[in-house]
CSV table of C-alpha atoms in Angstrom, one decimal:
chain,number,residue,atom,x,y,z
Q,1,MET,CA,27.7,-7.0,-2.3
Q,2,ASN,CA,24.9,-8.0,0.2
Q,3,ASN,CA,21.6,-9.3,-0.9
Q,4,SER,CA,19.6,-6.1,-0.4
Q,5,ASP,CA,22.1,-4.2,-2.5
Q,6,SER,CA,21.8,-6.7,-5.4
Q,7,GLY,CA,18.0,-6.4,-5.4
Q,8,THR,CA,17.4,-9.9,-4.1
Q,9,THR,CA,15.5,-10.2,-0.8
Q,10,LYS,CA,16.1,-12.9,1.9
Q,11,ASN,CA,12.7,-14.3,1.0
Q,12,ASP,CA,13.8,-14.6,-2.7
Q,13,ILE,CA,16.8,-16.6,-1.6
Q,14,ALA,CA,15.0,-18.8,0.9
Q,15,TRP,CA,12.1,-19.7,-1.4
Q,16,SER,CA,14.5,-20.5,-4.3
Q,17,LYS,CA,16.1,-23.0,-2.0
Q,18,VAL,CA,12.7,-24.5,-0.9
Q,19,PHE,CA,11.6,-24.7,-4.6
Q,20,ASP,CA,14.8,-26.4,-5.6
Q,21,THR,CA,14.8,-28.9,-2.7
Q,22,LEU,CA,11.2,-30.0,-3.1
Q,23,ASN,CA,11.0,-29.6,-6.9
Q,24,ILE,CA,7.8,-27.5,-6.5
Q,25,PRO,CA,7.3,-26.3,-10.1
Q,26,GLN,CA,7.5,-29.8,-11.5
Q,27,THR,CA,4.9,-31.1,-9.0
Q,28,ILE,CA,2.6,-28.2,-9.8
Q,29,SER,CA,2.9,-28.9,-13.5
Q,30,GLU,CA,2.0,-32.5,-12.9
Q,31,ARG,CA,-0.6,-32.3,-10.2
Q,32,GLY,CA,-1.9,-28.7,-10.3
Q,33,SER,CA,-0.7,-27.7,-6.8
Q,34,PHE,CA,1.8,-28.3,-4.1
Q,35,VAL,CA,1.0,-28.7,-0.4
Q,36,ILE,CA,3.9,-27.6,1.9
Q,37,THR,CA,4.1,-27.7,5.7
Q,38,ALA,CA,5.4,-24.9,7.9
Q,39,GLN,CA,7.9,-27.4,9.2
Q,40,GLN,CA,9.3,-28.0,5.7
Q,41,ILE,CA,9.6,-24.3,5.1
Q,42,LYS,CA,11.5,-23.8,8.4
Q,43,ASP,CA,13.8,-26.9,8.0
Q,44,ILE,CA,14.9,-26.0,4.5
Q,45,SER,CA,15.0,-22.2,4.7
Q,46,GLY,CA,15.9,-21.6,8.3
Q,47,ARG,CA,13.3,-18.8,8.4
Q,48,GLU,CA,10.1,-18.3,10.3
Q,49,PRO,CA,7.3,-19.9,8.2
Q,50,ARG,CA,4.7,-17.2,9.1
Q,51,LEU,CA,7.0,-14.5,7.6
Q,52,MET,CA,7.9,-16.6,4.6
Q,53,ALA,CA,4.2,-17.0,3.7
Q,54,LYS,CA,2.9,-13.5,4.4
Q,55,PHE,CA,2.5,-11.7,1.1
Q,56,ASP,CA,-0.2,-9.1,1.5
Q,57,HIS,CA,0.3,-7.6,-1.9
Q,58,SER,CA,1.4,-9.2,-5.2
Q,59,GLU,CA,4.6,-7.1,-5.3
Q,60,ASN,CA,5.6,-8.9,-2.0
Q,61,LEU,CA,5.7,-12.3,-3.7
Q,62,PRO,CA,9.2,-13.7,-4.0
Q,63,ARG,CA,10.8,-13.6,-7.4
Q,64,ILE,CA,10.3,-17.3,-8.0
Q,65,PHE,CA,6.6,-17.1,-7.3
Q,66,GLN,CA,6.3,-14.1,-9.7
Q,67,GLU,CA,8.3,-15.9,-12.5
Q,68,ASN,CA,6.1,-19.0,-12.2
Q,69,ARG,CA,2.8,-17.0,-11.7
Q,70,LEU,CA,2.2,-18.7,-8.3
Q,71,ALA,CA,0.5,-17.7,-5.1
Q,72,ILE,CA,0.2,-19.3,-1.7
Q,73,LEU,CA,-2.8,-19.8,0.6
Q,74,PRO,CA,-3.0,-21.3,4.2
Q,75,ILE,CA,-5.1,-24.5,4.4
Q,76,SER,CA,-4.5,-25.4,8.1
Q,77,ARG,CA,-2.6,-24.2,11.1
Q,78,GLY,CA,0.6,-25.7,9.8
Q,79,SER,CA,0.3,-26.1,6.0
Q,80,TYR,CA,-0.1,-24.1,2.8
Q,81,VAL,CA,-1.1,-24.8,-0.8
Q,82,ILE,CA,0.9,-23.3,-3.7
Q,83,SER,CA,-0.6,-23.0,-7.2
Q,84,ASN,CA,-1.3,-20.7,-10.1
Q,85,PHE,CA,-4.0,-18.9,-8.0
Q,86,ASN,CA,-5.5,-15.6,-8.9
Q,87,ALA,CA,-5.1,-14.5,-5.3
Q,88,TYR,CA,-5.1,-10.7,-5.5
Q,89,HIS,CA,-7.5,-8.0,-6.3
Q,90,GLN,CA,-6.7,-4.5,-7.6
Q,91,PHE,CA,-8.0,-1.6,-5.6
Q,92,GLU,CA,-10.5,0.5,-7.5
Q,93,ASN,CA,-9.7,4.1,-8.3
Q,94,ASN,CA,-11.1,6.3,-5.5
Q,95,ASP,CA,-10.3,9.9,-6.5
Q,96,MET,CA,-13.5,11.2,-5.1
Q,97,SER,CA,-14.3,14.1,-2.7
Q,98,ILE,CA,-13.2,13.8,0.9
Q,99,GLU,CA,-16.0,13.9,3.5
Q,100,ARG,CA,-15.0,15.8,6.7
Q,101,LEU,CA,-15.9,14.5,10.1
Q,102,SER,CA,-14.6,15.3,13.6
Q,103,LEU,CA,-13.9,13.6,16.9
Q,104,PRO,CA,-16.0,14.2,19.9
Q,105,THR,CA,-14.6,17.2,21.8
Q,106,HIS,CA,-14.5,15.4,25.1
Q,107,LEU,CA,-11.9,12.8,23.9
Q,108,GLN,CA,-8.4,13.5,25.0
Q,109,SER,CA,-6.7,10.2,24.2
Q,110,LEU,CA,-7.5,10.3,20.5
Q,111,ASN,CA,-5.7,12.9,18.4
Q,112,ALA,CA,-6.4,13.3,14.7
Q,113,ASP,CA,-2.8,14.6,14.2
Q,114,ASN,CA,-1.2,11.5,15.8
Q,115,ILE,CA,-2.6,8.3,14.3
Q,116,PHE,CA,0.3,5.9,14.6
Q,117,SER,CA,-1.3,2.5,14.0
Q,118,GLU,CA,-4.2,0.7,12.2
Q,119,THR,CA,-5.9,0.1,15.6
Q,120,VAL,CA,-5.9,3.8,16.5
Q,121,ALA,CA,-7.1,4.6,13.0
Q,122,LEU,CA,-10.1,2.2,13.5
Q,123,ASN,CA,-10.8,3.8,16.9
Q,124,CYS,CA,-10.9,7.3,15.3
Q,125,ALA,CA,-13.1,6.0,12.5
Q,126,LEU,CA,-15.6,4.7,15.0
Q,127,ALA,CA,-15.5,7.6,17.4
Q,128,SER,CA,-16.0,10.2,14.6
Q,129,GLY,CA,-19.1,8.5,13.3
Q,130,MET,CA,-17.4,7.5,10.0
Q,131,LEU,CA,-18.2,3.8,10.3
Q,132,ASN,CA,-21.9,4.6,11.1
Q,133,ASP,CA,-22.1,6.8,8.0
Q,134,PHE,CA,-20.3,4.3,5.7
Q,135,LEU,CA,-22.2,1.2,7.0
Q,136,GLY,CA,-25.5,2.9,7.4
Q,137,GLU,CA,-25.9,1.5,10.9
Q,138,ASP,CA,-26.7,3.6,13.9
Q,139,ASP,CA,-25.7,1.4,16.7
Q,140,LEU,CA,-22.3,-0.4,16.2
Q,141,ILE,CA,-20.8,-2.6,18.8
Q,142,SER,CA,-17.2,-3.8,18.6
Q,143,THR,CA,-17.3,-7.6,18.8
Q,144,VAL,CA,-14.9,-10.2,17.5
Q,145,SER,CA,-11.3,-9.4,16.6
Q,146,GLY,CA,-7.8,-10.8,16.7
Q,147,ARG,CA,-6.6,-14.3,15.8
Q,148,MET,CA,-9.0,-17.2,15.6
Q,149,LYS,CA,-9.6,-20.5,13.8
Q,150,SER,CA,-11.4,-20.5,10.5
Q,151,GLY,CA,-13.2,-23.8,10.9
Q,152,ASN,CA,-13.6,-26.0,7.8
Q,153,LEU,CA,-14.0,-24.1,4.5
Q,154,LYS,CA,-14.3,-25.3,0.9
Q,155,PHE,CA,-14.3,-23.0,-2.1
Q,156,HIS,CA,-12.9,-22.5,-5.6
Q,157,VAL,CA,-10.2,-20.2,-6.9
Q,158,ASN,CA,-9.4,-19.3,-10.5
Q,159,ASN,CA,-6.3,-21.0,-11.8
Q,160,THR,CA,-4.6,-18.6,-14.1
Q,161,GLU,CA,-2.6,-21.2,-16.1
Q,162,THR,CA,-5.5,-23.6,-16.9
Q,163,ASN,CA,-8.3,-20.9,-16.7
Q,164,THR,CA,-10.3,-23.3,-14.6
Q,165,LEU,CA,-11.7,-23.3,-11.1
Q,166,GLN,CA,-9.5,-25.1,-8.6
Q,167,GLU,CA,-11.0,-26.5,-5.3
Q,168,VAL,CA,-9.4,-25.6,-2.0
Q,169,THR,CA,-10.2,-27.1,1.3
Q,170,VAL,CA,-9.2,-25.4,4.6
Q,171,TYR,CA,-9.1,-27.1,8.0
Q,172,ASN,CA,-8.9,-24.7,10.9
Q,173,ALA,CA,-6.5,-22.3,9.4
Q,174,GLN,CA,-5.6,-19.2,11.5
Q,175,ILE,CA,-7.3,-16.1,10.5
Q,176,GLU,CA,-7.0,-12.6,11.9
Q,177,ILE,CA,-9.6,-9.9,12.0
Q,178,ASP,CA,-8.4,-6.4,12.7
Q,179,ALA,CA,-11.9,-5.3,13.9
Q,180,ALA,CA,-15.5,-6.3,13.6
Q,181,TYR,CA,-18.5,-4.1,14.3
Q,182,GLU,CA,-22.0,-5.5,14.6
Q,183,GLY,CA,-25.2,-3.5,14.0
Q,184,VAL,CA,-28.8,-4.4,13.9
Q,185,GLY,CA,-28.6,-5.6,10.3
Q,186,SER,CA,-25.1,-6.8,9.8
Q,187,LEU,CA,-21.6,-7.7,11.0
Q,188,ALA,CA,-18.8,-5.7,9.3
Q,189,VAL,CA,-15.4,-7.5,9.4
Q,190,PHE,CA,-12.4,-5.2,8.8
Q,191,GLU,CA,-8.9,-5.5,7.3
Q,192,ALA,CA,-7.0,-2.3,8.1
Q,193,LYS,CA,-3.8,-1.1,6.6
Q,194,ASN,CA,-1.7,2.0,6.8
Q,195,ASP,CA,0.2,1.3,3.6
Q,196,LEU,CA,-0.9,2.3,0.1
Q,197,SER,CA,-0.7,-0.4,-2.6
Q,198,PRO,CA,-2.2,-1.2,-5.9
Q,199,ASP,CA,-3.8,-4.5,-4.7
Q,200,PHE,CA,-4.5,-6.7,-1.7
Q,201,LEU,CA,-4.7,-10.4,-0.9
Q,202,VAL,CA,-8.4,-11.4,-1.2
Q,203,ARG,CA,-7.9,-14.1,1.5
Q,204,GLN,CA,-7.6,-11.3,4.2
Q,205,LEU,CA,-11.3,-10.6,3.6
Q,206,TYR,CA,-12.5,-13.9,2.2
Q,207,TYR,CA,-11.6,-16.3,5.1
Q,208,PRO,CA,-13.2,-14.1,7.8
Q,209,PHE,CA,-16.3,-13.6,5.5
Q,210,LEU,CA,-16.7,-17.4,5.0
Q,211,THR,CA,-16.0,-18.2,8.7
Q,212,TRP,CA,-18.6,-15.8,10.1
Q,213,SER,CA,-21.2,-16.4,7.4
Q,214,ASP,CA,-21.3,-19.9,8.7
Q,215,ARG,CA,-21.7,-18.8,12.3
Q,216,ILE,CA,-24.3,-16.1,12.3
Q,217,ALA,CA,-27.5,-15.4,10.4
Q,218,LYS,CA,-26.8,-11.7,9.7
Q,219,GLN,CA,-25.2,-10.4,6.6
Q,220,VAL,CA,-21.4,-10.4,6.9
Q,221,ARG,CA,-19.8,-7.3,5.2
Q,222,PRO,CA,-16.1,-7.4,4.3
Q,223,ILE,CA,-14.5,-4.0,4.6
Q,224,PHE,CA,-11.0,-2.8,3.7
Q,225,LEU,CA,-9.8,0.4,5.4
Q,226,VAL,CA,-6.6,2.1,4.3
Q,227,TYR,CA,-5.3,5.0,6.3
Q,228,SER,CA,-2.5,7.2,5.1
Q,229,ASN,CA,-1.6,10.9,5.2
Q,230,GLY,CA,-4.8,11.9,7.1
Q,231,ILE,CA,-7.1,10.2,4.6
Q,232,TYR,CA,-9.3,7.2,5.4
Q,233,ARG,CA,-10.2,5.1,2.3
Q,234,LEU,CA,-13.0,2.7,3.0
Q,235,TYR,CA,-13.9,-0.1,0.6
Q,236,GLU,CA,-16.9,-2.5,1.0
Q,237,TYR,CA,-16.8,-5.7,-0.9
Q,238,CYS,CA,-19.2,-8.6,-1.4
Q,239,PHE,CA,-18.7,-12.1,-2.8
Q,240,GLU,CA,-21.4,-12.7,-5.4
Q,241,ASN,CA,-20.9,-16.4,-5.1
Q,242,PRO,CA,-19.8,-17.2,-1.5
Q,243,GLN,CA,-18.0,-20.4,-2.7
Q,244,ASP,CA,-16.0,-18.5,-5.4
Q,245,TYR,CA,-12.9,-16.7,-4.1
Q,246,ASN,CA,-12.7,-14.6,-7.2
Q,247,SER,CA,-16.4,-13.4,-7.2
Q,248,ILE,CA,-15.3,-10.4,-5.1
Q,249,LYS,CA,-17.1,-7.2,-6.2
Q,250,LEU,CA,-16.9,-3.6,-4.9
Q,251,VAL,CA,-20.1,-2.5,-3.3
Q,252,GLN,CA,-19.1,1.1,-2.3
Q,253,HIS,CA,-16.0,3.2,-1.5
Q,254,LYS,CA,-15.6,6.6,0.2
Q,255,ARG,CA,-12.9,8.9,1.4
Q,256,TYR,CA,-13.0,10.6,4.8
Q,257,SER,CA,-10.8,12.8,7.0
Q,258,ILE,CA,-11.1,14.0,10.6
Q,259,GLU,CA,-8.7,16.9,9.8
Q,260,ASP,CA,-9.1,20.1,7.9
Q,261,THR,CA,-8.6,19.1,4.2
Q,262,GLY,CA,-9.8,22.4,2.8
Q,263,ILE,CA,-7.0,23.5,0.4
Q,264,CYS,CA,-7.8,25.9,-2.4
Q,265,LEU,CA,-5.8,27.0,-5.5
Q,266,MET,CA,-5.0,30.3,-3.7
Q,267,ASP,CA,-3.1,28.3,-1.0
Q,268,ILE,CA,-1.0,26.5,-3.5
Q,269,GLN,CA,-0.5,29.7,-5.5
Q,270,SER,CA,0.9,31.4,-2.3
Q,271,VAL,CA,3.4,28.6,-1.9
Q,272,PHE,CA,4.4,28.8,-5.5
Q,273,ASP,CA,4.8,32.6,-5.4
Q,274,ALA,CA,7.2,32.3,-2.4
Q,275,ILE,CA,9.4,29.6,-3.9
Q,276,HIS,CA,13.2,30.0,-4.0
Q,277,LEU,CA,14.7,27.5,-6.4
Q,278,VAL,CA,17.4,25.1,-5.1
Q,279,ASP,CA,19.9,23.0,-7.0
Q,280,ASP,CA,19.2,19.3,-7.5
Q,281,PRO,CA,21.3,17.1,-5.3
Q,282,THR,CA,24.3,15.7,-7.3
Q,283,SER,CA,24.5,12.4,-5.4
Q,284,ILE,CA,20.8,11.4,-5.7
Q,285,PRO,CA,19.1,10.5,-9.0
Q,286,PHE,CA,16.2,12.5,-10.3
Q,287,PRO,CA,13.0,10.9,-9.1
Q,288,GLN,CA,11.4,8.0,-11.0
Q,289,ALA,CA,8.5,7.4,-8.6
Q,290,ASP,CA,5.2,8.5,-10.3
Q,291,ASP,CA,2.8,8.1,-7.3
Q,292,PHE,CA,3.6,10.8,-4.8
Q,293,GLU,CA,1.1,9.5,-2.3
Q,294,ARG,CA,3.3,6.5,-1.9
Q,295,VAL,CA,6.4,8.7,-1.3
Q,296,ILE,CA,4.5,10.2,1.6
Q,297,ASN,CA,3.3,6.8,2.8
Q,298,LEU,CA,6.9,5.5,2.7
Q,299,CYS,CA,7.9,8.3,5.1
Q,300,GLU,CA,5.0,7.3,7.3
Q,301,LEU,CA,6.3,3.8,7.4
Q,302,LEU,CA,9.8,5.0,8.4
Q,303,SER,CA,8.2,7.2,11.0
Q,304,GLU,CA,6.7,4.2,12.7
Q,305,ASN,CA,9.9,2.1,12.5
Q,306,GLN,CA,12.6,4.7,13.0
Q,307,GLN,CA,15.0,2.8,10.7
Q,308,LEU,CA,14.5,0.2,8.0
Q,309,THR,CA,17.0,-1.7,5.8
Q,310,ARG,CA,16.4,-1.8,2.1
Q,311,ASN,CA,15.4,-5.5,2.4
Q,312,GLU,CA,12.8,-4.6,5.2
Q,313,VAL,CA,11.3,-1.9,3.1
Q,314,THR,CA,10.9,-4.3,0.1
Q,315,GLU,CA,9.5,-7.3,2.2
Q,316,ASN,CA,7.2,-5.3,4.4
Q,317,TYR,CA,5.8,-2.8,1.9
Q,318,ALA,CA,4.1,-3.2,-1.5
Q,319,PHE,CA,7.3,-2.6,-3.4
Q,320,ASN,CA,9.7,-4.8,-5.4
Q,321,SER,CA,13.4,-4.1,-5.0
Q,322,ARG,CA,13.5,-1.7,-7.9
Q,323,GLN,CA,10.6,0.3,-6.6
Q,324,THR,CA,12.3,0.4,-3.2
Q,325,ASN,CA,15.3,2.1,-4.8
Q,326,TYR,CA,13.1,4.5,-6.8
Q,327,TYR,CA,10.8,5.6,-3.9
Q,328,THR,CA,13.5,5.9,-1.3
Q,329,ASP,CA,15.6,8.0,-3.7
Q,330,ALA,CA,12.6,10.2,-4.4
Q,331,ALA,CA,12.1,10.8,-0.7
Q,332,ARG,CA,15.8,11.6,-0.3
Q,333,TYR,CA,15.7,14.0,-3.3
Q,334,LEU,CA,13.1,16.0,-1.4
Q,335,GLY,CA,15.2,15.9,1.8
Q,336,LEU,CA,12.6,13.8,3.7
Q,337,VAL,CA,14.7,10.7,4.1
Q,338,GLU,CA,18.4,9.9,4.7
Q,339,LYS,CA,20.3,6.8,3.6
Q,340,ASN,CA,23.0,5.5,5.9
Q,341,ARG,CA,24.8,2.2,6.7
Q,342,SER,CA,24.4,0.1,9.8
Q,343,ASP,CA,26.3,-3.2,10.3
Q,344,GLY,CA,27.2,-3.2,6.6
Q,345,GLU,CA,23.6,-2.8,5.4
Q,346,VAL,CA,21.9,0.2,3.7
Q,347,VAL,CA,19.3,1.7,6.1
Q,348,TYR,CA,16.8,4.5,5.6
Q,349,GLU,CA,15.4,6.8,8.2
Q,350,LEU,CA,13.5,10.1,8.3
Q,351,SER,CA,15.6,13.3,8.2
Q,352,SER,CA,15.0,16.0,10.8
Q,353,TYR,CA,13.0,17.8,8.1
Q,354,GLY,CA,11.0,14.7,7.3
Q,355,LEU,CA,10.1,14.3,11.0
Q,356,ARG,CA,9.0,17.9,11.2
Q,357,VAL,CA,6.8,17.6,8.1
Q,358,LEU,CA,5.1,14.5,9.4
Q,359,LYS,CA,4.2,16.2,12.7
Q,360,MET,CA,2.3,19.0,10.8
Q,361,THR,CA,-1.4,19.1,10.5
Q,362,TYR,CA,-2.9,17.8,7.2
Q,363,LYS,CA,-3.1,21.2,5.5
Q,364,GLN,CA,0.3,22.4,6.7
Q,365,ARG,CA,1.9,19.1,5.6
Q,366,GLN,CA,0.5,19.1,2.1
Q,367,LEU,CA,1.5,22.7,1.5
Q,368,GLU,CA,5.0,22.0,2.9
Q,369,LEU,CA,5.3,19.0,0.5
Q,370,CYS,CA,4.2,21.2,-2.4
Q,371,LYS,CA,7.1,23.6,-1.5
Q,372,SER,CA,9.6,20.7,-1.3
Q,373,ILE,CA,8.6,19.7,-4.9
Q,374,LEU,CA,8.2,23.1,-6.5
Q,375,GLN,CA,11.6,24.4,-5.3
Q,376,HIS,CA,13.2,22.1,-7.9
Q,377,ARG,CA,13.4,23.7,-11.4
Q,378,ALA,CA,11.8,21.0,-13.6
Q,379,PHE,CA,8.7,20.9,-11.3
Q,380,TYR,CA,8.6,24.7,-10.9
Q,381,LEU,CA,8.6,25.2,-14.7
Q,382,THR,CA,6.0,22.6,-15.3
Q,383,PHE,CA,3.6,24.0,-12.6
Q,384,GLN,CA,4.2,27.5,-13.8
Q,385,GLN,CA,3.1,26.5,-17.4
Q,386,SER,CA,0.1,24.6,-16.0
Q,387,LEU,CA,-1.1,27.8,-14.4
Q,388,GLN,CA,-0.7,29.6,-17.7
Q,389,ILE,CA,-2.5,27.1,-19.9
Q,390,GLY,CA,-4.9,25.7,-17.4
Q,391,ALA,CA,-3.7,22.1,-17.7
Q,392,VAL,CA,-0.6,20.0,-17.0
Q,393,PRO,CA,1.8,20.5,-20.0
Q,394,CYS,CA,2.3,17.7,-22.5
Q,395,LYS,CA,5.1,15.1,-22.2
Q,396,GLN,CA,7.3,16.9,-24.8
Q,397,GLN,CA,7.2,20.2,-22.9
Q,398,ILE,CA,7.9,18.5,-19.6
Q,399,MET,CA,10.9,16.8,-21.2
Q,400,LYS,CA,12.2,20.2,-22.3
Q,401,ASN,CA,11.8,21.4,-18.7
Q,402,LEU,CA,13.9,18.5,-17.5
Q,403,GLU,CA,16.6,19.4,-19.9
Q,404,ASN,CA,16.5,23.0,-18.7
Q,405,GLY,CA,16.4,22.0,-15.1
Q,406,ILE,CA,19.0,19.2,-14.9
Q,407,PRO,CA,22.7,19.7,-15.8
Q,408,ASP,CA,23.3,16.1,-16.6
Q,409,LYS,CA,22.6,15.0,-20.2
Q,410,MET,CA,19.9,12.3,-20.3
Q,411,SER,CA,18.8,9.9,-23.0
Q,412,GLU,CA,15.4,10.3,-24.7
Q,413,SER,CA,14.1,7.2,-22.8
Q,414,THR,CA,15.3,8.4,-19.4
Q,415,LEU,CA,13.8,11.9,-20.1
Q,416,GLU,CA,10.5,10.2,-20.9
Q,417,ARG,CA,10.5,8.1,-17.7
Q,418,ARG,CA,11.3,11.1,-15.6
Q,419,SER,CA,8.8,13.3,-17.3
Q,420,SER,CA,6.2,10.8,-16.0
Q,421,THR,CA,7.2,11.5,-12.5
Q,422,VAL,CA,7.1,15.3,-13.0
Q,423,ARG,CA,3.6,14.9,-14.4
Q,424,GLY,CA,2.5,12.6,-11.6
Q,425,TRP,CA,3.7,15.0,-8.8
Q,426,VAL,CA,2.2,18.1,-10.4
Q,427,GLU,CA,-1.1,16.3,-10.8
Q,428,TRP,CA,-0.9,15.3,-7.1
Q,429,ILE,CA,-0.6,19.0,-6.3
Q,430,TYR,CA,-3.8,19.8,-8.2
Q,431,ARG,CA,-5.7,16.9,-6.6
Q,432,LEU,CA,-5.1,18.5,-3.2
Q,433,ILE,CA,-7.6,21.2,-4.1
Q,434,ASN,CA,-10.6,20.4,-2.0
Q,435,GLU,CA,-12.3,23.7,-1.2
Q,436,GLU,CA,-14.7,23.2,1.7
């Protein structure tokens, strides 16, 4: 069995080897931290240090880091510090209304239906006036972006083991700014992602914030932009104490779209009324993936990359290996993704149906996805009952629907877990209602 099939990633194996060779946990226990060079990482693991130390979300951390509650931060161009850092921040809930904007009619090279990278998403956000609205600045100029040196930084990070502040000193580490827009009153530095995740690495905002706060007199505003499924999610943060990594605080967040997001209950009712039930696939497990937006986002990731191994999905997306299995199986259950083998490895790619769905406009895509869900009996029955009682049914009722909709006998605990997915997906359908 290869590594990806066993749920162990290449980074898991490589970092275990590094930890054993250098006795890292023991050193951290004695001294509080461990400084490791890029050359040590490469010599011991045989892997590219930059990829070995890039963990944008806590789920990406190798198993040995998670087991020891560790994180890693760069402190120079060629070295890192490992310790029990509280390095990540949970995204705040942003189930708010979506503000509709549009691109200037004379633009032909930007297309709201074909946003294939973070850079294009940022360009659309600027062209539509979204950034002016969010930042409250009329005249924004694109300024610094790309890779640059941080300069010398000194700050404190919470140590989760000792519950104390731990000092970190950085000498010219490499930082990367996806975009920066300067207005009359401020400089906004952006981290942009097209993957949905529960949290993010604070460093991605903090190092650019510290670097540019030292270089200019204007206010520096750290902004996180997440683009997925036609929706822009913008988060502005501040650091209440500039020398405290964990003093991050949300200032504001909004959701925008430059597509037609006006979906009413009548639209969904029309889809439901036209449903023809299909049999559940016998070779694919019933879904255990509660967050349907992340099922869509996984399809978007595959759309950009054509084909990904299980290991690549796990290492490049905010999934652990178990979640990779759950979410790829969920997308396969709906016919959006296919699982194949290439050179002995499991690979995932969009099906022809999945490709067609992702090329649809926002409204068409959401309604087609509703159809793909509701044509399965357990989801159909649950949605039907929700229309009758005006609320999503209770867990016990959903479990009964599962027993009626699936021929295989399931244990009580399995039924309970899968009822959570049914509830999550039906709730997603109702959240689509955004009557303009």
